[in-house]
XYZ file of N, CA, C and O in Angstrom:
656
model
N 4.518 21.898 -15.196
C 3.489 21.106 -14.556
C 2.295 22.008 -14.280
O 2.536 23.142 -13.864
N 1.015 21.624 -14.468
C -0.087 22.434 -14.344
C -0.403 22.403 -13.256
O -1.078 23.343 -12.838
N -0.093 21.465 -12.487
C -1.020 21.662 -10.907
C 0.479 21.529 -10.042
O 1.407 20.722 -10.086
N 0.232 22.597 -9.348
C 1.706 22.772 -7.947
C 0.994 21.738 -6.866
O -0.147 21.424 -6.527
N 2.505 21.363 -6.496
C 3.014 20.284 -5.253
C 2.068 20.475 -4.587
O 1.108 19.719 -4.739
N 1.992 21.654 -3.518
C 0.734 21.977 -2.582
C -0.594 21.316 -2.948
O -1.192 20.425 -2.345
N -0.929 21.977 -4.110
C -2.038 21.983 -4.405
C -2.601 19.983 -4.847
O -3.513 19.242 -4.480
N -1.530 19.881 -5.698
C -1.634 17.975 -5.317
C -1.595 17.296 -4.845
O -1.681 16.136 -5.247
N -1.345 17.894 -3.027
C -1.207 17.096 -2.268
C -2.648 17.519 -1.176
O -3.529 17.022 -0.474
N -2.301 18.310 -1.481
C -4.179 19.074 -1.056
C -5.274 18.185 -1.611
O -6.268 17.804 -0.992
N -4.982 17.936 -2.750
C -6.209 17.233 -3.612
C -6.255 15.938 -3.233
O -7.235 15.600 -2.569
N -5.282 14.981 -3.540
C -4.484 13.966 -3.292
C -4.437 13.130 -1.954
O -4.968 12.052 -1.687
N -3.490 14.114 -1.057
C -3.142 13.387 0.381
C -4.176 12.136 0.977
O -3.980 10.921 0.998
N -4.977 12.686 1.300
C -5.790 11.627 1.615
C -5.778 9.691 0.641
O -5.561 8.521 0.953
N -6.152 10.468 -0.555
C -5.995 9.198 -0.835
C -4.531 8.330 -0.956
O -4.346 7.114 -1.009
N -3.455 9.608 -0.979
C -1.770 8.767 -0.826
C -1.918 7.432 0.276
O -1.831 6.206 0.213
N -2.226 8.587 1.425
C -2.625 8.311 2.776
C -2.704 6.417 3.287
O -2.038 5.603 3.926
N -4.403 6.517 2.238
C -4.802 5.368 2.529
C -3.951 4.284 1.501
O -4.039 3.089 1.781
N -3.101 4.708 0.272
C -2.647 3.632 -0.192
C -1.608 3.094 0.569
O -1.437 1.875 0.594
N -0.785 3.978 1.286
C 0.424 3.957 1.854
C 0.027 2.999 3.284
O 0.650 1.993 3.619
N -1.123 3.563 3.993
C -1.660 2.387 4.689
C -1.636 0.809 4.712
O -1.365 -0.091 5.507
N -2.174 0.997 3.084
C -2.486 -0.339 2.733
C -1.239 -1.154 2.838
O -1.164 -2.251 3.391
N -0.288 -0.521 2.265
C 1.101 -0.893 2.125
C 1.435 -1.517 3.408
O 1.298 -2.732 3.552
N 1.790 -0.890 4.187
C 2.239 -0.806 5.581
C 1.144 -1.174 6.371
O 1.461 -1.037 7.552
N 0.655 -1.347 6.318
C -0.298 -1.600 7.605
C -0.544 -1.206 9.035
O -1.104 -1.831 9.935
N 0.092 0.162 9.022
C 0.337 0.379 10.286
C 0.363 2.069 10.174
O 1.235 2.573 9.468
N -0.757 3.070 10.992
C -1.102 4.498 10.707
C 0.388 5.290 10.573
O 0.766 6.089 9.716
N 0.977 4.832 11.585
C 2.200 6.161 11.788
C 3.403 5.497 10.718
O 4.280 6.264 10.323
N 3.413 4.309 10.345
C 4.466 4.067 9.826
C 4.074 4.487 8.106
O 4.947 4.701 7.264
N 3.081 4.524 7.925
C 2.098 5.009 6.453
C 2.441 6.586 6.506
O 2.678 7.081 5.404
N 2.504 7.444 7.614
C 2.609 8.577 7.831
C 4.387 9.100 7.420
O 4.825 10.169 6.996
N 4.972 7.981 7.728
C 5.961 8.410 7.750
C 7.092 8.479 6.725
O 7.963 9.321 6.507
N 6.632 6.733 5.900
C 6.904 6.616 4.860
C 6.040 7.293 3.380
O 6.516 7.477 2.260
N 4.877 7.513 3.789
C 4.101 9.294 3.107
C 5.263 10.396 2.894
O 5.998 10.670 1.946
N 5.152 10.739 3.775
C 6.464 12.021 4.251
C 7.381 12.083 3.499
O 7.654 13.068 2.814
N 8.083 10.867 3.527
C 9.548 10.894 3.186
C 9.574 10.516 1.725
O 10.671 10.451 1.170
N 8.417 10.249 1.018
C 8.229 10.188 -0.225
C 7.724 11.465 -0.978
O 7.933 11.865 -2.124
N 6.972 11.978 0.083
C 6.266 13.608 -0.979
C 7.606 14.361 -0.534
O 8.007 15.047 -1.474
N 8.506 14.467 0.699
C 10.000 15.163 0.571
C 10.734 14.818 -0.620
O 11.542 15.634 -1.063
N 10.492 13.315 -1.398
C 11.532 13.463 -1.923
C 10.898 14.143 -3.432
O 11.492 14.794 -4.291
N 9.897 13.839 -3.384
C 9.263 14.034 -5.033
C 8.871 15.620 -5.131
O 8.619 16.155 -6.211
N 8.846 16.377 -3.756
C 9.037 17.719 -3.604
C 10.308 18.611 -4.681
O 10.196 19.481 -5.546
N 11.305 17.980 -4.181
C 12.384 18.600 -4.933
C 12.395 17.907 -6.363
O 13.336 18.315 -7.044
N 11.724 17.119 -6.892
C 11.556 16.526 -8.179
C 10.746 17.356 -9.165
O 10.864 17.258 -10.387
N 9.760 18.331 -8.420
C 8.431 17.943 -8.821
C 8.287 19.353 -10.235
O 7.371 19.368 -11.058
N 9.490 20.450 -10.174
C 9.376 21.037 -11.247
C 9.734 20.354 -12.514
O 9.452 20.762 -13.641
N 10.345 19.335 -12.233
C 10.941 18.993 -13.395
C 10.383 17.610 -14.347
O 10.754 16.831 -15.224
N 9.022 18.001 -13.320
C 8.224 16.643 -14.328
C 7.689 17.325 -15.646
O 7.373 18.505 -15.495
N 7.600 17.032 -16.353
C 6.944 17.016 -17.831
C 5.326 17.053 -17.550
O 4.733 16.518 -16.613
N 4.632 18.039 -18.906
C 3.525 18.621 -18.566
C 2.671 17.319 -18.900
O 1.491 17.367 -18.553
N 3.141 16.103 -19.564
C 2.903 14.806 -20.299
C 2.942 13.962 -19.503
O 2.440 12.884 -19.820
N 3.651 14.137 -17.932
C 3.623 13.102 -17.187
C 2.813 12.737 -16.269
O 2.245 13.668 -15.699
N 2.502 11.449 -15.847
C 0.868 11.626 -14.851
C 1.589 11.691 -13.498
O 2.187 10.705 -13.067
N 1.530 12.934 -12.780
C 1.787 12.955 -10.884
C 1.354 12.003 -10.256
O 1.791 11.725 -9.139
N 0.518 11.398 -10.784
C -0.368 10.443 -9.767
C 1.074 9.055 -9.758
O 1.784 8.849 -8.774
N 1.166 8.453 -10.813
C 2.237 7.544 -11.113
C 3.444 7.745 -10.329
O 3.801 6.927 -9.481
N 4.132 8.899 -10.611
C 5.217 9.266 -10.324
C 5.503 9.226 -8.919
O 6.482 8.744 -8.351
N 4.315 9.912 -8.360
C 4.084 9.615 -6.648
C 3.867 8.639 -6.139
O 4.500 8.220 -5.170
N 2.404 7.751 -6.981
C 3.241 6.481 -6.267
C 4.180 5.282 -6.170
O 4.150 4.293 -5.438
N 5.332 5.811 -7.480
C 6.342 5.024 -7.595
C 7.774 5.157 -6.317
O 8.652 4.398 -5.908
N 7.276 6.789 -6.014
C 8.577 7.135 -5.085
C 7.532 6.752 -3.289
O 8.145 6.871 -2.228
N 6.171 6.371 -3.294
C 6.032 5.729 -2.275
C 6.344 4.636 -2.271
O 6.974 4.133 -1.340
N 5.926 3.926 -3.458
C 6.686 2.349 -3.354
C 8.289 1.894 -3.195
O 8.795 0.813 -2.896
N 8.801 3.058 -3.494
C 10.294 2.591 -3.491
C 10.731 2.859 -2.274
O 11.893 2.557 -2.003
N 9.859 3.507 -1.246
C 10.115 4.126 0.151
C 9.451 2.510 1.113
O 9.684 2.042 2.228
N 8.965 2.284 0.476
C 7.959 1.676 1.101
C 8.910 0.107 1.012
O 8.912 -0.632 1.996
N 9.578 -0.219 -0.088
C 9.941 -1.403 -0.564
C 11.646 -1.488 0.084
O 12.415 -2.448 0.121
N 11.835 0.014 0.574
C 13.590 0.234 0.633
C 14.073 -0.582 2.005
O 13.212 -0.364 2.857
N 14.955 -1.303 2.456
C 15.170 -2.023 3.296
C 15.664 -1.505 4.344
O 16.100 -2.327 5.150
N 15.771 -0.190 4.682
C 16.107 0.450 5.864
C 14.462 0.732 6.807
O 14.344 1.175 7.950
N 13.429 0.320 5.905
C 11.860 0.759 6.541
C 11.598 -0.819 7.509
O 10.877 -1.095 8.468
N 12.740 -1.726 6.553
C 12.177 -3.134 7.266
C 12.440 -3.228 9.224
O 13.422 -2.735 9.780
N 11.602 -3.777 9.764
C 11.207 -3.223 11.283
C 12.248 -4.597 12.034
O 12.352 -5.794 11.763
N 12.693 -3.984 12.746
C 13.776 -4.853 13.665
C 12.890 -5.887 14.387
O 13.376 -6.953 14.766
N 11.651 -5.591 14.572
C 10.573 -5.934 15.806
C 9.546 -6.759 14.781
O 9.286 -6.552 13.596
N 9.100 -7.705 15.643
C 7.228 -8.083 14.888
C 6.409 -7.383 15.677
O 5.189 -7.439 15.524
N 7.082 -6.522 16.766
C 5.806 -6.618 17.282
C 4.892 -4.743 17.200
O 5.223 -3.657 17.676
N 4.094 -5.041 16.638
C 3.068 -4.033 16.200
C 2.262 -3.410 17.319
O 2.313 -4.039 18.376
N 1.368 -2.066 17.316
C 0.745 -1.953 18.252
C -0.356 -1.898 17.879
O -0.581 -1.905 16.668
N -1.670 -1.805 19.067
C -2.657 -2.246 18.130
C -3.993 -1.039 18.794
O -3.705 -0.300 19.736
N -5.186 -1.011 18.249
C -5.709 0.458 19.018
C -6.538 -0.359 19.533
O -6.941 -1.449 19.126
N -6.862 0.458 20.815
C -8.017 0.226 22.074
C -9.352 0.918 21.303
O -9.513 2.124 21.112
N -10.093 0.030 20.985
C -11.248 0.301 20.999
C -12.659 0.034 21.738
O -12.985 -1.133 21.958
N -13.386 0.956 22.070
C -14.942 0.697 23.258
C -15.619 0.315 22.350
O -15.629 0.696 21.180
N -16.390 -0.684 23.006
C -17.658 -0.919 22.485
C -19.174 0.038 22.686
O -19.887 0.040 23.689
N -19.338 0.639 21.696
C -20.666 1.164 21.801
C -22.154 0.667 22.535
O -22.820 -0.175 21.933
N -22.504 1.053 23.462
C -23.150 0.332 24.226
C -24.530 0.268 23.819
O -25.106 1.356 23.803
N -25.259 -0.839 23.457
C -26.666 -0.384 22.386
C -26.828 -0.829 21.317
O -27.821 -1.382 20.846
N -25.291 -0.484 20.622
C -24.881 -0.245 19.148
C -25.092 -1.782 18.352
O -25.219 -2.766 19.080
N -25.114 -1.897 17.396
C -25.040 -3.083 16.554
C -23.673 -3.696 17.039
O -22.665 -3.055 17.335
N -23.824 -4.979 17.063
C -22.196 -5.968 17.020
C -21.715 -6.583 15.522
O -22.105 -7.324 14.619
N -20.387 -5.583 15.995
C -19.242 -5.560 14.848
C -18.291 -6.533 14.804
O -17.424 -6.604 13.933
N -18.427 -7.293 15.725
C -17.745 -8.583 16.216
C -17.236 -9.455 15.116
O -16.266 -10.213 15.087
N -18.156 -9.148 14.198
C -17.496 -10.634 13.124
C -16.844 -9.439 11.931
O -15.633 -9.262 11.801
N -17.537 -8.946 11.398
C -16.825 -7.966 10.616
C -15.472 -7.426 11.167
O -14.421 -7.550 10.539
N -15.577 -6.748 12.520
C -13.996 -6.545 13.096
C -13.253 -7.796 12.919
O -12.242 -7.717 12.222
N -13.583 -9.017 13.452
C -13.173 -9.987 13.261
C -11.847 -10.395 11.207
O -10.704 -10.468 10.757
N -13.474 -10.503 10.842
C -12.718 -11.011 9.460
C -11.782 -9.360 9.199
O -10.706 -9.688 8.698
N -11.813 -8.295 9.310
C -11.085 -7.632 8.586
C -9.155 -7.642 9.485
O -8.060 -7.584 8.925
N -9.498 -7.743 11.025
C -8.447 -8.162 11.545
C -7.926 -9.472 10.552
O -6.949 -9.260 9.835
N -8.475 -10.605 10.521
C -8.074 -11.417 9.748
C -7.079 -11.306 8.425
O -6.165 -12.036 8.040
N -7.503 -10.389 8.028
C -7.477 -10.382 6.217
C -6.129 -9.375 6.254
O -5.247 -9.292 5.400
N -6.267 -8.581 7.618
C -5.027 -7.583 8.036
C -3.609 -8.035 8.289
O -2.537 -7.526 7.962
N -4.014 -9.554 9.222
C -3.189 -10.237 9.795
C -2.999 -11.003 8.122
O -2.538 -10.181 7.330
N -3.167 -11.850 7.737
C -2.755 -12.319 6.459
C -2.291 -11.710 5.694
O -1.153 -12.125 5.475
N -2.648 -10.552 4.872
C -1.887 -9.382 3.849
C -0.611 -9.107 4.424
O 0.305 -8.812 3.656
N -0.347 -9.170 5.987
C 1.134 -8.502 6.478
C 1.947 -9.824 6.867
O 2.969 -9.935 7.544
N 1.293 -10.636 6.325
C 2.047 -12.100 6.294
C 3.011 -12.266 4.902
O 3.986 -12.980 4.668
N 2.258 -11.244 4.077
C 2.717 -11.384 2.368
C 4.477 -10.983 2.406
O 4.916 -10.308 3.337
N 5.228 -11.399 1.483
C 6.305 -10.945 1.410
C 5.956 -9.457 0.592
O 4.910 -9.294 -0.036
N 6.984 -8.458 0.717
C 6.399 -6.633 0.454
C 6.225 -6.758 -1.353
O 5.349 -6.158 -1.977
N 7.067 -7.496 -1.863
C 6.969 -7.377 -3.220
C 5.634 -7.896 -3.924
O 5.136 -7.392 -4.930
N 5.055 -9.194 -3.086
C 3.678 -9.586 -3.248
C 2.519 -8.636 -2.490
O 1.454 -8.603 -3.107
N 2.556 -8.007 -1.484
C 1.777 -7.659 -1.182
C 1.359 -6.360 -1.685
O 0.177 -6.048 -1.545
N 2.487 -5.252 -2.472
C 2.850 -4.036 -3.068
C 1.602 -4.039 -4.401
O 0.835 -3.107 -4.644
N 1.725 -6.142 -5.567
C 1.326 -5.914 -6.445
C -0.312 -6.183 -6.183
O -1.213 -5.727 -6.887
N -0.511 -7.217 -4.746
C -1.869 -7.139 -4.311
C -2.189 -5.700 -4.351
O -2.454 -5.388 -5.512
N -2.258 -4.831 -3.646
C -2.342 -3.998 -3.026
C -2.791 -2.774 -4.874
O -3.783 -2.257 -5.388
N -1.526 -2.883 -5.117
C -1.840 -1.895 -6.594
C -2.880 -2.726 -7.395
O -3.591 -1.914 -7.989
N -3.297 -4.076 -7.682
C -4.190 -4.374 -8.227
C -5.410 -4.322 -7.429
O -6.385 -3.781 -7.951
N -5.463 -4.559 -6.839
C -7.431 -4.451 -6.024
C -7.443 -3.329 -5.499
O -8.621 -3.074 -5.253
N -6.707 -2.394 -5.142
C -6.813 -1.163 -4.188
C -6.724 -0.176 -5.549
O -7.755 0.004 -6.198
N -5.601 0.388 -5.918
C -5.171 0.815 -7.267
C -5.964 0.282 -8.401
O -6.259 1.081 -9.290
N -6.301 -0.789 -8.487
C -6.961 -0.734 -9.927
C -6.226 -0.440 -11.154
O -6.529 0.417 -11.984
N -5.098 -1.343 -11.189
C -3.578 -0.526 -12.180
C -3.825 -2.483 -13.001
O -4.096 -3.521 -12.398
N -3.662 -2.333 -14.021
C -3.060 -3.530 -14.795
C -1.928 -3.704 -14.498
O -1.239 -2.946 -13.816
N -1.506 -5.052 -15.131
C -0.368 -5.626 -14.829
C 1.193 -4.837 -15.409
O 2.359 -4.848 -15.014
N 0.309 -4.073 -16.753
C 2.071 -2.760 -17.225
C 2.324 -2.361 -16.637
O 3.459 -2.237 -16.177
N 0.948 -1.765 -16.215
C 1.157 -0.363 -15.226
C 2.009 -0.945 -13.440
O 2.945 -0.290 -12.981
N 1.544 -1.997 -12.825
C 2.107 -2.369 -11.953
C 3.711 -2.961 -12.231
O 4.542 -3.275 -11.379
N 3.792 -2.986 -13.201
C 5.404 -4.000 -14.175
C 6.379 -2.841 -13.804
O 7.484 -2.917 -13.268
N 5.449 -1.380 -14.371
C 6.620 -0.759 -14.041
C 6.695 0.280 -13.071
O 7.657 1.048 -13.061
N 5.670 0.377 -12.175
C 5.799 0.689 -10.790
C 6.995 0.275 -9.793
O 7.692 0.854 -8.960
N 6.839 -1.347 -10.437
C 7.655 -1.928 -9.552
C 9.103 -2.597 -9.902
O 10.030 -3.093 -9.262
N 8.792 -2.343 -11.253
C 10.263 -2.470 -12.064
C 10.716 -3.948 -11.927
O 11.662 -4.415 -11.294
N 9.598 -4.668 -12.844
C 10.125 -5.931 -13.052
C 9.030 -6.318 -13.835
O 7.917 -5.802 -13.729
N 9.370 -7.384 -14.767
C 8.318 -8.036 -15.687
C 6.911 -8.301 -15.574
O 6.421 -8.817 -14.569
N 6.152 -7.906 -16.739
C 4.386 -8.350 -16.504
C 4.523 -9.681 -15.940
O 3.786 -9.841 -14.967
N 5.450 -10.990 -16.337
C 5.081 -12.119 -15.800
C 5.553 -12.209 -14.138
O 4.913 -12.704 -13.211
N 6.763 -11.618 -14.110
C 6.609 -11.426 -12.658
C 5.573 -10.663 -11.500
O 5.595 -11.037 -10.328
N 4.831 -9.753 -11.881
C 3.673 -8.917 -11.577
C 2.559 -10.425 -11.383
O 1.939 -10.659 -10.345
N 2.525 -11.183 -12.467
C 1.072 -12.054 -12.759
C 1.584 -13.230 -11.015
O 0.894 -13.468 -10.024
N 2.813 -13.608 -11.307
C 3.120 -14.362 -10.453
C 3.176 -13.686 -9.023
O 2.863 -14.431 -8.094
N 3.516 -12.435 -8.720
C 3.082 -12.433 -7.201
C 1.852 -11.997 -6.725
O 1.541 -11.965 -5.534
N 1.150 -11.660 -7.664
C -0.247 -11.862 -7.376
C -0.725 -12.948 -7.410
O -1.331 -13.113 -6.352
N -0.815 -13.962 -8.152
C -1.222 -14.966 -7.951
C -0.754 -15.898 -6.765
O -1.597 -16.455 -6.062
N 0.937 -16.102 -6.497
C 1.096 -16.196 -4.900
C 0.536 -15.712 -4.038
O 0.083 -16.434 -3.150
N 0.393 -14.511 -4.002
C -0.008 -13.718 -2.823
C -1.264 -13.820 -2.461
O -1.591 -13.598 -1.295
N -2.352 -14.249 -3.617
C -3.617 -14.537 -3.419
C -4.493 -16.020 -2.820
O -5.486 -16.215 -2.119
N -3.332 -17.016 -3.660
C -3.218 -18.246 -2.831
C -2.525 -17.948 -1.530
O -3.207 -18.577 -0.722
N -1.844 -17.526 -1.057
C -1.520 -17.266 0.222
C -2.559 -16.482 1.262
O -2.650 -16.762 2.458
N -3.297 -15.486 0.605
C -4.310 -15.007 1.735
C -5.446 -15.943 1.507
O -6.029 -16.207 2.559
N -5.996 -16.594 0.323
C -7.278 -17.492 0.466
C -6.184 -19.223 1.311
O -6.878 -20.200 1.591
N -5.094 -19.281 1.499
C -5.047 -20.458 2.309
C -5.211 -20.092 3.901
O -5.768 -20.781 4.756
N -4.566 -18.803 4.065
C -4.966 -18.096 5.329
C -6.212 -18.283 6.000
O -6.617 -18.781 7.051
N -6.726 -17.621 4.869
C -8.236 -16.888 5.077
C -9.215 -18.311 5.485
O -9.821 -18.297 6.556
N -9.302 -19.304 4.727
C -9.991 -20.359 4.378
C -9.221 -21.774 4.500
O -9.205 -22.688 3.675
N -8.604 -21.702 5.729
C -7.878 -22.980 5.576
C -8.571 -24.337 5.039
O -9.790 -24.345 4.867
N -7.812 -25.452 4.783
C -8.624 -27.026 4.411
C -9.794 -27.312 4.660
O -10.559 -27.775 3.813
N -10.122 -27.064 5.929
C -11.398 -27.526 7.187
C -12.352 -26.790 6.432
O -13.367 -27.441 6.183
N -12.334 -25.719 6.028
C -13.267 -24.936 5.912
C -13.527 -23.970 6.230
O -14.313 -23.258 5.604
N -12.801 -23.542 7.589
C -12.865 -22.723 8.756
C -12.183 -21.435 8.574
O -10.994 -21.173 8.392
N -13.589 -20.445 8.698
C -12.874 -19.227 8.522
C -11.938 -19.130 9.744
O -12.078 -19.748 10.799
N -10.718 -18.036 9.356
C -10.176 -17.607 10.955
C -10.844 -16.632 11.174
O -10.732 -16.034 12.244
């Protein structure tokens, strides 16, 4: 392998970071299931092929961390951060608003739909490339995206019209 563990995660981390976020929705639990995915691909990582892309490989062993049913949370209930309002400052009110929204809907998704949301608009991966991330058919890939998308635009935009 041309580029060492360290050094790819040096380069890297950050953006793991925010995919693993996306995933999870939640800072420390992104942190944690991070972790326990670069531990495992740590002891993997001499034995990748100079032909193979790290980027893939890593985030197949986040997704499988991410997808594994011991991560699933006993609790709904989430915590959420205290934030001040800047006094002066422009109002973020509706923007905080819709992105809470869109937060609250995506973690409504079942993980297998929200995994292929998530790798298509965030990732930017076609449907192969997500097929075998996630180890199941292009037509299954097409179909939980397309659920998952009718599910956040019924969210998002109910009948009425009305944004939430």
């Amino acid at each position: 392998m041309p580029v060492g563990f360290d050094d790819y995660v040096t380069a890297r981390g950050r953006a793991l970071l925010r995919f693993t976020y996306l995933l999870t929705g939640d800072h420390h639990l992104a942190e944690d299931v991070l972790q326990e995915a670069l531990a495992k691909v740590h002891g993997r990582w001499s034995r990748l092929r100079d032909d193979e892309d790290p980027n893939a490989y890593v985030r197949t062993a986040i997704l499988r961390q991410y997808l594994s049913w011991r991560r699933r949370r006993s609790s709904g209930e989430t915590p959420s951060e205290l934030t001040l309002d800047a006094p002066g400052g422009p109002d973020y009110a509706e923007a905080v608003a819709q992105r809470d929204a869109l937060w609250h809907a995506l973690s409504g998704l079942p993980r297998q739909q929200r995994a292929a949301v998530v790798l298509r608009f965030y990732e930017d991966l076609d449907d192969d490339e997500i097929s075998r991330l996630l180890h199941c058919s292009v037509a299954t890939v097409r179909s939980h995206i397309s659920r998952g998308l009718a599910r956040l635009r019924a969210e998002l935009h109910p009948v009425g019209g009305e944004v939430r």
